[in-house]
Short mmCIF file of C-alpha atoms in Angstrom, two decimals:
data_model
loop_
_atom_site.label_atom_id
_atom_site.label_comp_id
_atom_site.label_asym_id
_atom_site.label_seq_id
_atom_site.Cartn_x
_atom_site.Cartn_y
_atom_site.Cartn_z
CA UNK A 1 0.28 -0.55 -0.29
CA UNK A 2 1.22 3.12 -1.17
CA UNK A 3 2.01 5.74 1.64
CA UNK A 4 -0.09 8.68 2.12
CA UNK A 5 0.44 12.03 0.38
CA UNK A 6 2.49 14.50 1.99
CA UNK A 7 -0.47 17.12 0.90
CA UNK A 8 1.61 20.56 -0.46
CA UNK A 9 2.67 23.22 1.39
CA UNK A 10 1.44 26.89 1.23
CA UNK A 11 3.29 29.97 0.78
CA UNK A 12 2.26 33.77 0.59
CA UNK A 13 4.59 36.68 -0.46
CA UNK A 14 3.59 39.89 0.00
CA UNK A 15 5.66 42.52 -1.50
CA UNK A 16 4.56 46.24 -2.53
CA UNK A 17 6.08 46.36 -6.10
CA UNK A 18 5.34 44.41 -9.58
CA UNK A 19 6.19 41.07 -8.60
CA UNK A 20 6.55 40.25 -12.47
CA UNK A 21 9.14 43.40 -12.31
CA UNK A 22 10.70 42.52 -9.25
CA UNK A 23 13.31 40.32 -9.65
CA UNK A 24 14.09 39.53 -5.69
CA UNK A 25 9.95 38.20 -5.35
CA UNK A 26 10.20 36.43 -8.51
CA UNK A 27 13.18 34.39 -7.69
CA UNK A 28 11.95 33.13 -4.15
CA UNK A 29 8.42 32.72 -5.42
CA UNK A 30 9.80 30.86 -8.19
CA UNK A 31 12.04 28.16 -6.10
CA UNK A 32 9.19 27.58 -3.61
CA UNK A 33 6.92 26.36 -6.41
CA UNK A 34 9.95 24.65 -7.99
CA UNK A 35 10.01 22.84 -4.44
CA UNK A 36 6.16 21.45 -3.99
CA UNK A 37 4.54 24.65 -2.88
CA UNK A 38 1.51 26.13 -3.57
CA UNK A 39 2.19 29.99 -3.74
CA UNK A 40 0.51 32.94 -4.09
CA UNK A 41 2.30 36.37 -4.07
CA UNK A 42 0.41 39.40 -3.39
CA UNK A 43 1.58 42.57 -4.77
CA UNK A 44 1.02 45.90 -7.21
CA UNK A 45 -0.77 46.28 -10.38
CA UNK A 46 1.64 47.01 -13.21
CA UNK A 47 0.84 48.16 -16.35
CA UNK A 48 -1.80 45.76 -18.60
CA UNK A 49 -2.12 42.93 -16.12
CA UNK A 50 -5.48 41.85 -14.62
CA UNK A 51 -5.77 41.22 -10.98
CA UNK A 52 -5.46 37.79 -10.67
CA UNK A 53 -3.25 35.89 -12.43
CA UNK A 54 -0.50 33.22 -13.06
CA UNK A 55 3.34 33.59 -13.97
CA UNK A 56 5.43 30.25 -13.49
CA UNK A 57 3.28 28.57 -11.13
CA UNK A 58 2.75 31.54 -8.88
CA UNK A 59 -0.42 32.78 -8.39
CA UNK A 60 -0.69 36.59 -8.78
CA UNK A 61 -3.12 38.69 -6.98
CA UNK A 62 -2.69 42.36 -7.66
CA UNK A 63 -3.97 45.31 -5.80
CA UNK A 64 -5.44 48.03 -7.65
CA UNK A 65 -2.45 50.21 -6.87
CA UNK A 66 0.80 51.94 -8.57
CA UNK A 67 4.04 52.22 -6.62
CA UNK A 68 4.62 55.51 -5.86
CA UNK A 69 8.31 56.59 -6.35
CA UNK A 70 8.22 60.54 -5.25
CA UNK A 71 9.76 63.08 -2.78
CA UNK A 72 6.45 63.47 -0.26
CA UNK A 73 6.68 61.56 2.57
CA UNK A 74 3.11 61.99 3.18
CA UNK A 75 1.97 60.32 -0.16
CA UNK A 76 4.51 56.87 1.29
CA UNK A 77 2.54 56.85 3.81
CA UNK A 78 -0.54 56.62 2.27
CA UNK A 79 -0.22 54.50 -0.11
CA UNK A 80 1.53 51.90 2.01
CA UNK A 81 -1.60 51.99 3.69
CA UNK A 82 -4.23 51.19 0.90
CA UNK A 83 -2.08 48.52 0.19
CA UNK A 84 -1.14 46.72 4.19
CA UNK A 85 -5.65 47.03 4.04
CA UNK A 86 -5.47 45.13 0.44
CA UNK A 87 -2.62 42.58 1.53
CA UNK A 88 -4.14 42.06 4.34
CA UNK A 89 -7.81 41.54 3.30
CA UNK A 90 -6.26 39.32 -0.02
CA UNK A 91 -4.33 36.97 2.94
CA UNK A 92 -7.51 36.34 4.99
CA UNK A 93 -9.55 35.32 1.08
CA UNK A 94 -6.02 32.90 0.93
CA UNK A 95 -6.76 31.76 4.16
CA UNK A 96 -10.20 30.48 3.81
CA UNK A 97 -9.35 28.51 1.18
CA UNK A 98 -7.01 26.34 3.23
CA UNK A 99 -4.14 26.63 5.72
CA UNK A 100 -1.31 28.52 4.79
CA UNK A 101 2.19 26.90 6.30
CA UNK A 102 4.55 30.24 6.04
CA UNK A 103 3.82 33.85 5.01
CA UNK A 104 6.92 36.51 3.99
CA UNK A 105 6.92 40.20 4.08
CA UNK A 106 9.35 41.81 1.65
CA UNK A 107 10.01 45.54 2.65
CA UNK A 108 9.52 48.69 2.41
CA UNK A 109 8.03 49.56 4.53
CA UNK A 110 8.85 46.78 7.16
CA UNK A 111 5.40 47.48 8.83
CA UNK A 112 3.76 45.90 6.53
CA UNK A 113 4.87 42.34 8.44
CA UNK A 114 1.63 43.36 10.90
CA UNK A 115 -0.22 42.25 7.44
CA UNK A 116 0.38 38.46 7.85
CA UNK A 117 -0.95 38.66 11.69
CA UNK A 118 -3.81 37.03 11.27
CA UNK A 119 -1.59 33.83 9.47
CA UNK A 120 0.64 33.81 12.03
CA UNK A 121 -2.34 33.64 14.76
CA UNK A 122 -3.24 30.15 12.85
CA UNK A 123 0.59 29.05 13.25
CA UNK A 124 1.80 30.58 10.41
CA UNK A 125 5.74 31.18 10.44
CA UNK A 126 6.22 34.51 8.79
CA UNK A 127 9.71 36.21 7.35
CA UNK A 128 9.97 39.73 7.64
CA UNK A 129 12.63 40.72 3.92
CA UNK A 130 14.54 43.47 5.23
CA UNK A 131 16.11 44.03 1.56
CA UNK A 132 16.20 47.73 1.95
CA UNK A 133 17.38 49.00 5.42
CA UNK A 134 14.54 51.10 6.09
CA UNK A 135 16.46 53.52 8.04
CA UNK A 136 19.50 54.28 5.92
CA UNK A 137 16.34 54.75 3.19
CA UNK A 138 15.37 57.71 5.22
CA UNK A 139 18.19 59.38 5.91
CA UNK A 140 19.61 58.86 2.11
CA UNK A 141 15.47 60.33 1.24
CA UNK A 142 14.45 63.08 3.48
CA UNK A 143 18.06 63.43 5.51
CA UNK A 144 17.82 67.19 4.20
CA UNK A 145 14.66 67.49 5.90
CA UNK A 146 13.90 69.13 9.34
CA UNK A 147 12.59 65.87 10.49
CA UNK A 148 15.40 63.92 8.96
CA UNK A 149 17.17 62.70 12.20
CA UNK A 150 14.34 62.39 14.23
CA UNK A 151 12.07 60.09 11.27
CA UNK A 152 16.00 58.76 10.83
CA UNK A 153 15.38 57.19 15.07
CA UNK A 154 11.95 56.02 13.87
CA UNK A 155 13.05 54.24 11.39
CA UNK A 156 15.45 52.04 13.04
CA UNK A 157 12.42 51.75 16.07
CA UNK A 158 9.83 50.87 13.03
CA UNK A 159 12.49 48.42 12.31
CA UNK A 160 12.84 46.77 15.97
CA UNK A 161 8.99 46.53 16.46
CA UNK A 162 8.42 44.86 12.79
CA UNK A 163 11.09 42.30 13.63
CA UNK A 164 9.09 40.92 16.69
CA UNK A 165 5.68 40.54 14.51
CA UNK A 166 8.50 37.89 11.74
CA UNK A 167 9.93 34.28 13.34
CA UNK A 168 13.24 34.75 10.93
CA UNK A 169 14.01 38.33 9.70
CA UNK A 170 15.75 38.02 6.32
CA UNK A 171 19.15 40.44 4.93
CA UNK A 172 20.64 40.38 1.35
CA UNK A 173 24.23 40.75 2.26
CA UNK A 174 26.33 40.02 5.67
CA UNK A 175 27.51 44.13 5.84
CA UNK A 176 23.34 44.35 5.83
CA UNK A 177 23.11 41.99 8.52
CA UNK A 178 25.27 43.36 10.55
CA UNK A 179 23.56 47.14 10.36
CA UNK A 180 20.16 45.18 11.25
CA UNK A 181 21.43 43.94 14.00
CA UNK A 182 22.95 47.54 15.51
CA UNK A 183 19.54 49.23 14.97
CA UNK A 184 18.52 46.47 17.27
CA UNK A 185 16.94 43.04 15.81
CA UNK A 186 17.41 40.80 17.61
CA UNK A 187 20.89 39.02 16.36
CA UNK A 188 19.15 35.10 16.96
CA UNK A 189 16.62 36.07 14.18
CA UNK A 190 18.73 37.49 11.42
CA UNK A 191 19.60 35.16 8.35
CA UNK A 192 20.92 36.17 4.63
CA UNK A 193 20.10 34.94 2.24
CA UNK A 194 21.95 36.31 -0.74
CA UNK A 195 20.44 38.49 -3.55
CA UNK A 196 22.25 36.64 -6.55
CA UNK A 197 20.75 36.22 -10.19
CA UNK A 198 18.53 33.85 -11.56
CA UNK A 199 20.73 31.45 -14.29
CA UNK A 200 17.91 31.00 -16.04
CA UNK A 201 17.27 34.78 -17.32
CA UNK A 202 21.24 36.00 -17.23
CA UNK A 203 23.73 32.64 -18.34
CA UNK A 204 27.40 32.47 -17.38
CA UNK A 205 28.07 34.05 -20.80
CA UNK A 206 31.66 34.51 -21.80
CA UNK A 207 33.07 38.06 -21.23
CA UNK A 208 33.48 40.29 -24.19
CA UNK A 209 35.94 43.60 -24.08
CA UNK A 210 35.04 46.30 -22.90
CA UNK A 211 32.51 48.66 -25.37
CA UNK A 212 31.11 52.13 -26.04
CA UNK A 213 27.87 51.18 -25.56
CA UNK A 214 27.17 51.70 -21.77
CA UNK A 215 24.07 50.45 -20.10
CA UNK A 216 22.49 51.41 -16.05
CA UNK A 217 19.58 49.57 -15.82
CA UNK A 218 17.06 49.55 -12.57
CA UNK A 219 15.66 52.12 -10.48
CA UNK A 220 16.48 55.86 -12.02
CA UNK A 221 16.31 58.15 -8.53
CA UNK A 222 18.83 60.98 -7.89
CA UNK A 223 21.10 58.38 -5.39
CA UNK A 224 22.06 56.26 -8.17
CA UNK A 225 24.24 59.15 -9.59
CA UNK A 226 23.05 59.21 -13.19
CA UNK A 227 23.27 63.00 -14.22
CA UNK A 228 27.17 62.69 -13.07
CA UNK A 229 27.58 59.78 -15.93
CA UNK A 230 26.12 61.91 -18.08
CA UNK A 231 28.09 64.52 -17.91
CA UNK A 232 30.94 62.43 -17.71
CA UNK A 233 30.26 61.17 -21.29
CA UNK A 234 29.88 65.28 -22.46
CA UNK A 235 32.78 66.10 -21.24
CA UNK A 236 34.52 63.01 -23.22
CA UNK A 237 32.25 63.39 -26.02
CA UNK A 238 33.78 67.66 -26.38
CA UNK A 239 37.61 65.47 -26.09
CA UNK A 240 36.65 63.39 -29.62
CA UNK A 241 35.44 59.99 -27.46
CA UNK A 242 31.84 59.71 -28.30
CA UNK A 243 30.50 57.30 -26.17
CA UNK A 244 26.67 56.05 -25.88
CA UNK A 245 24.10 54.93 -23.06
CA UNK A 246 21.15 53.33 -22.68
CA UNK A 247 19.37 53.79 -19.47
CA UNK A 248 16.42 51.07 -18.39
CA UNK A 249 14.11 51.60 -15.71
CA UNK A 250 11.60 53.88 -13.77
CA UNK A 251 11.60 56.27 -11.46
CA UNK A 252 11.20 59.90 -10.35
CA UNK A 253 14.49 60.94 -11.92
CA UNK A 254 13.65 60.29 -15.43
CA UNK A 255 12.60 63.95 -16.20
CA UNK A 256 14.96 65.39 -14.76
CA UNK A 257 17.57 63.19 -16.44
CA UNK A 258 15.89 63.33 -19.86
CA UNK A 259 16.03 67.60 -19.52
CA UNK A 260 20.17 66.65 -18.53
CA UNK A 261 20.63 64.56 -21.61
CA UNK A 262 19.30 67.83 -23.99
CA UNK A 263 20.88 70.54 -22.05
CA UNK A 264 23.92 68.36 -22.31
CA UNK A 265 23.83 67.36 -26.13
CA UNK A 266 23.47 64.37 -25.90
CA UNK A 267 20.04 63.84 -27.30
CA UNK A 268 21.45 61.09 -29.57
CA UNK A 269 23.79 59.31 -27.68
CA UNK A 270 21.44 58.60 -24.74
CA UNK A 271 18.30 56.19 -24.64
CA UNK A 272 15.95 56.97 -21.69
CA UNK A 273 13.19 54.29 -21.60
CA UNK A 274 11.11 55.53 -18.29
CA UNK A 275 10.21 51.99 -18.18
CA UNK A 276 11.36 49.12 -16.17
CA UNK A 277 11.14 45.25 -17.89
CA UNK A 278 10.75 42.44 -17.14
CA UNK A 279 13.21 40.42 -16.40
CA UNK A 280 13.19 38.03 -19.07
CA UNK A 281 13.37 40.71 -21.80
CA UNK A 282 16.43 42.69 -20.03
CA UNK A 283 19.40 40.11 -20.71
CA UNK A 284 18.18 40.30 -24.62
CA UNK A 285 18.16 44.05 -24.02
CA UNK A 286 21.64 44.43 -23.19
CA UNK A 287 23.33 41.71 -25.54
CA UNK A 288 25.57 45.32 -27.34
CA UNK A 289 26.08 46.53 -24.48
CA UNK A 290 29.94 47.09 -23.84
CA UNK A 291 30.12 48.72 -20.16
CA UNK A 292 28.08 47.70 -17.14
CA UNK A 293 27.23 50.92 -14.94
CA UNK A 294 27.17 50.96 -11.32
CA UNK A 295 27.04 54.76 -10.27
CA UNK A 296 25.93 54.97 -6.91
CA UNK A 297 25.87 57.98 -5.22
CA UNK A 298 27.59 56.96 -1.56
CA UNK A 299 25.65 57.35 1.33
CA UNK A 300 24.55 55.26 4.72
CA UNK A 301 21.74 53.35 2.53
CA UNK A 302 24.33 52.59 -1.26
CA UNK A 303 26.91 51.59 1.09
CA UNK A 304 25.17 48.24 2.51
CA UNK A 305 23.31 47.72 -0.95
CA UNK A 306 25.20 44.51 -3.31
CA UNK A 307 24.00 45.56 -6.69
CA UNK A 308 21.97 43.55 -8.18
CA UNK A 309 23.13 45.15 -12.42
CA UNK A 310 26.32 44.00 -10.85
CA UNK A 311 25.84 40.12 -10.83
CA UNK A 312 23.90 40.54 -13.73
CA UNK A 313 26.31 42.01 -15.62
CA UNK A 314 28.80 39.82 -14.28
CA UNK A 315 27.21 36.88 -15.48
CA UNK A 316 26.21 38.13 -18.77
CA UNK A 317 30.12 39.26 -19.30
CA UNK A 318 29.71 42.53 -19.37
CA UNK A 319 32.69 44.38 -17.79
CA UNK A 320 31.26 46.37 -14.97
CA UNK A 321 32.37 50.29 -13.50
CA UNK A 322 31.48 50.53 -10.32
CA UNK A 323 31.38 53.49 -7.58
CA UNK A 324 33.89 51.95 -4.41
CA UNK A 325 31.19 51.48 -1.69
CA UNK A 326 32.19 48.88 1.37
CA UNK A 327 29.77 46.11 0.21
CA UNK A 328 31.00 45.79 -3.52
CA UNK A 329 34.42 46.03 -2.32
CA UNK A 330 33.42 43.23 0.52
CA UNK A 331 32.53 40.75 -2.51
CA UNK A 332 34.52 42.28 -5.79
CA UNK A 333 37.89 42.86 -5.58
CA UNK A 334 39.62 45.54 -7.50
CA UNK A 335 40.51 43.00 -10.03
CA UNK A 336 37.35 42.17 -10.76
CA UNK A 337 35.49 45.32 -11.81
CA UNK A 338 36.67 48.61 -12.54
CA UNK A 339 36.12 50.97 -9.55
CA UNK A 340 35.23 54.50 -9.02
CA UNK A 341 36.54 56.62 -6.02
CA UNK A 342 34.57 59.95 -6.21
CA UNK A 343 31.39 60.43 -7.64
CA UNK A 344 32.41 63.48 -9.75
CA UNK A 345 31.88 63.66 -13.38
CA UNK A 346 36.57 63.73 -14.29
CA UNK A 347 36.30 60.84 -12.33
CA UNK A 348 34.05 58.89 -14.19
CA UNK A 349 35.41 59.96 -17.42
CA UNK A 350 38.80 58.96 -16.34
CA UNK A 351 38.04 55.53 -15.45
CA UNK A 352 35.52 55.26 -18.46
CA UNK A 353 38.35 56.60 -20.96
CA UNK A 354 41.14 54.28 -19.17
CA UNK A 355 38.71 51.13 -19.74
CA UNK A 356 38.27 51.91 -23.58
CA UNK A 357 41.72 52.67 -24.02
CA UNK A 358 42.40 48.85 -22.37
CA UNK A 359 39.16 46.70 -24.03
CA UNK A 360 40.94 43.26 -23.53
CA UNK A 361 41.98 44.44 -19.87
CA UNK A 362 37.84 45.15 -19.35
CA UNK A 363 37.24 41.09 -20.98
CA UNK A 364 39.90 39.99 -18.19
CA UNK A 365 38.50 41.50 -15.01
CA UNK A 366 34.70 40.44 -16.72
CA UNK A 367 36.25 36.88 -16.64
CA UNK A 368 38.13 37.09 -12.66
CA UNK A 369 34.35 38.80 -11.68
CA UNK A 370 33.24 35.42 -13.23
CA UNK A 371 34.72 33.27 -10.80
CA UNK A 372 34.04 34.98 -7.45
CA UNK A 373 31.60 32.84 -4.95
CA UNK A 374 28.99 36.09 -5.03
CA UNK A 375 28.59 35.43 -9.10
CA UNK A 376 27.48 31.89 -8.79
CA UNK A 377 23.42 31.07 -10.29
CA UNK A 378 20.76 32.17 -7.42
CA UNK A 379 19.90 27.94 -8.45
CA UNK A 380 22.99 27.09 -7.42
CA UNK A 381 23.87 29.32 -4.02
CA UNK A 382 20.65 30.73 -2.98
CA UNK A 383 17.34 29.31 -4.00
CA UNK A 384 18.88 25.84 -1.79
CA UNK A 385 18.90 27.63 1.88
CA UNK A 386 16.33 30.28 0.67
CA UNK A 387 13.90 26.79 0.58
CA UNK A 388 15.38 24.99 3.00
CA UNK A 389 14.82 28.34 5.23
CA UNK A 390 11.43 28.57 4.78
CA UNK A 391 10.63 25.38 5.17
CA UNK A 392 12.74 25.27 8.62
CA UNK A 393 10.63 27.98 9.70
CA UNK A 394 7.19 26.77 8.92
CA UNK A 395 7.93 23.81 10.84
CA UNK A 396 8.99 25.08 13.58
CA UNK A 397 6.13 27.59 14.08
CA UNK A 398 3.99 24.23 12.67
CA UNK A 399 5.55 22.81 16.39
CA UNK A 400 4.95 25.50 18.44
CA UNK A 401 1.62 25.28 17.27
CA UNK A 402 0.35 22.36 18.10
CA UNK A 403 2.07 22.29 21.86
CA UNK A 404 -0.54 22.41 24.60
CA UNK A 405 -0.52 25.74 26.89
CA UNK A 406 1.01 25.66 29.45
#
């Protein structure tokens, strides 16, 4: 007689983002589908998407609102609050059809974790994925306002309180884990799930020499420093070195970049799409790129980021130019990417010129970059750890909920 089949476990992801274009949320959800879980993703609706759909086995439940990216703190709070109640309502509807084993809430904001409270009361494990350090993000976004320092203190308190609502707190890299513990989050709850690239969309490709076409892909925000790169391009053009650039992403800095492009006379040299592309579309658009750019303006927030675009460029064999930050330097030695040490047009122009003068040297750095551990695929490095983490958290929560009261 065959043993009874084990019922499929259910996982719910909640993220204030359109998951179809969010690599980390997609990778996590699709990994659990491949491991045999039933997976629901509650997120924002991207343009042209239905309210309910499926993507690679994940049931997508999309709320009828778009992601706010502007400068107004009040608008952020209003948008987050609206999504909180919609996500909580959708989670309750999922629970009407059967038990939920685990819920993961991805910030921003951390307080969204309380939307998972109904499932936790019924024995589900709750994971809080702090992929962005909120106190540092607040300081970067609003630090020049009169309430900046007080707001950063409130954000640290919010992170601590939110962690009480989770069984496990996930961070994206080791430096981020250490700063989260310093914020007052219980170290016993902290885990790292490295934000590595998906092999299906970013296969390890033979490195190419540096070329005149450069790219930036991802969120287009002032903190990313893309305007500095445009000024560097104009400086190079005045000396007779004409480069081209593709800016593949959306964000509140798009209109300003378009104006800057015109001011600098780079209309024929720079493409600003103003659109975020799905992962499936991105690698094709990078096929002819000769340099990948990671131009953060350094601050407490960007110093903690392990750039997803950098990992994607490396796997596609694209030579990388990056601003030197503690986190990037922690994972990528000097002989794997070309680092820029100052966020000025002259510094960027100098490094771009040097890389283009030695395209084979850039290819050699790209070869070495592909050999370091963090360049390995999500499926090889992070996916097994993430699946085991969720399964163990669900088993522990189930065991605790079944324990009779003392």
